[in-house]
Amino acid sequence: MRKEEIQNLIAQMTLEEKAGMCSGANFWQLKSVERLGIPSVKVTDGPHGLRAQDEQADHLGINKSIKAVCFPTGCALASSFDRKLLKKVGTAIGQECQAEDISVILGPAMNIKRSPLCGRNFEYYSEDPLVTSEMAAALTEGVQSQNVGVSMKHFLANNQEKRRMTNSSKVDERTLREIYLAAFEEAVKQAKPWTVMNSYNRINGTYVGESKEYLTDILRDEWGFDGYVMSDWGAVNDRVEALKAGMDLEMPASGGINDALIVKAVQDGSLDEKIVDQACERILNIIFRFTENRKQGVAFEYQKDHELAAEAEAECIVLLKNEDEILPLAPDKKVAFIGKYAETPRYQGGGSSHINSWKVESALEAIKNIAEVTYAKGFDDDVDEINEELQNEAVCIAKEAEIAVIFAGLPDSFESEGYDRKHLDLPTYQNILIEKICKVQKNTIVVLHNGSPVTMPWKDQVKGIVEAYLGGQAVGRSVVNVLYGNVNPSGRLAETFPLQLEDTPCYLTYGKGVDEAVYSEGVFVGYRYYTSKKQEVLFPFGYGLSYTTFAYSNLKLDRIQMTDEEILKVSVDVENTGSCAGKEVIQIYVAPGETEIARPIKELKAFDKIELMPGEKKTVAFELDARAFAYWNTEIHDWYVESGSYEIQVGKNAEAILIKSVIQMEGTKKIKKEFNLNTCIGELMQDEKGKAVFSQMMGGNQQAAKMAEANQDKEVITDKMMAAMLNDMPLRQLVSFVPGMTREALEQILAAVNE
Ligand code: BGC
């Protein structure tokens, strides 16, 4: 429907109808206005499949939803580092939505993994904003290609479950821009989501839902978002303020209470009716975009999507350890599968994303087509204690086999929407089982089913570690395919696995505030922290092994110096030097040289995944623009590129840089500085005009000027300490040190420099 037609409809609506349009009809539906032909449309969770409820509705995953296909969760999908794959999964979800008459799916979930403790990390993609944004954009493009909208959530800085509905994230401007906003920015610009969901929390005291700065100034005016913003379920504090700030739709229904407040505010003049009209226009625009282009006759193809879930998960699995090339397994080896999750895998998390899976394919079921194995359950995960009988049986069959594969992981109770984890450990009964098995079986492999990092006290005792994450309903098949080499693993960690909780960047503050989360680590999130601090980790960001090997060579930059108005073209040759086909994730990090401010030692600025046959070599090309070199400057409230040298690093992961080159950068943006009596001499002398005026005015006192100048040129003057003192001395202090100097004279200098 054209803009004018929608505006015409709005002109015919009563104020009550318009206010009503700004909240849901019930849990999952928007309101209709029958007399005007406005239909009611449905939205549904999200994000890795459909949680569409027919009858009893809730937002916590309590009541049953329709049978659907559970794709790998966000933590797994991100490990694929594969945009095409995400688009394919998104397309399938979009088709399912068409089949079920759903206008918007509530996802992708894009919050940054600030701490591995966040209970909802399994739904999220990464600790890195680039990976998050790229994965979300690809999924969005897929869903929306089917004329179904996404809802990018949860906007913004919603990184813990503790007090998620009232907590205030205390976070500075630069950190927000570089990490938390950046996770959404490119995805919004590139993929143009139909809707965005604002989060429950506050930021620096203000509810996100009431923040014009985030919902309108940044999201719409800066990034060009043109859909509607909906609240997370119940994320409305003051409905009228929220509407003014840019929260168009309240979900779910407020029982008419908040609609009435909108009406009242318009009537008493505290709310401009145009704001209500504008929200209606945005909502109607999306409603009609969906209904007028319905795809007819689309069916939910369960088997087909199950196959895709298996294919997708196979791309996500990360091989963490493969000592003595224990993997892949030969089908004629005597293998014992051990652990409950071989039979009933943990493949999704609890809460609003919980899917009523149409079918679940376990490893035990999948192995039937490939090899014969023995099986022992080993543990029960409903109570947190050792089951001696199960444990003994498992040790026995491990001893009799040539290889033991233990299917371990986090039970549902250890991670979920609604609460955060307390520690990073697997249940003790599982760690003990693994250790007992290692004592009788030197060829032990652990397969992990978990939504975020765990500690691995047995890492050195096992020969293989396979990270399956929460891999969706077909996880068993994908795992078996990786174990037996039908699939060459190509997942890479989209988050760091720390050695212990105490090493994590926000350990001291995470989950500690009563109703406030202090983001004390600033921009040093994930690998930005570990690499800058040279903190040893269990497995670094970007890490993952393959059954083949890759060699990197011939890193080329198309220039050796550039300005921030130019684009740097980077290319590198990658060759498969092993004996089987495989996929590699090429990671480009940018590492600033000397910087004026604290910056991460390196940041991922581009990546690509390619497939290579044995012996095949490909040139992989990237482009880096100003943003790849910039930081958010809080003086100018904008991105800013410092002049200087930057390393372009090509890595296998954040810690394994294989090849690098240097570019000299000239930043063209000038920051106009205001100097005052507390400006230090060194700082003044770094400014061309400052230096000239100061030297001239100080002409009467040759010595001070000389010393300052010498210091500015970074030459060693006779007394190094004196130079340092002068450098860091505020101008006001010259009155005491320079004979005849007055405050008036200094003010004259300042006036001339600031002019
Ligand atoms: C969750 C959202 C979800 C919504 C609807 C909320 O509790 O935070 O992610 O989409 O419920 O179920």
XYZ file of C-alpha atoms in Angstrom, residues 215 296 313 419 424 493 514 570 649 722 742-743:
12
model
C 15.392 4.649 19.237
C 0.217 -18.572 -1.557
C 25.048 -27.633 12.223
C 18.992 -16.235 34.998
C 31.848 -21.956 33.989
C 34.893 -19.950 17.870
C 21.899 -4.490 42.715
C 43.868 -6.375 0.851
C 47.193 -8.948 10.225
C 62.712 18.925 33.485
C 51.250 37.180 34.201
C 47.851 35.571 33.993
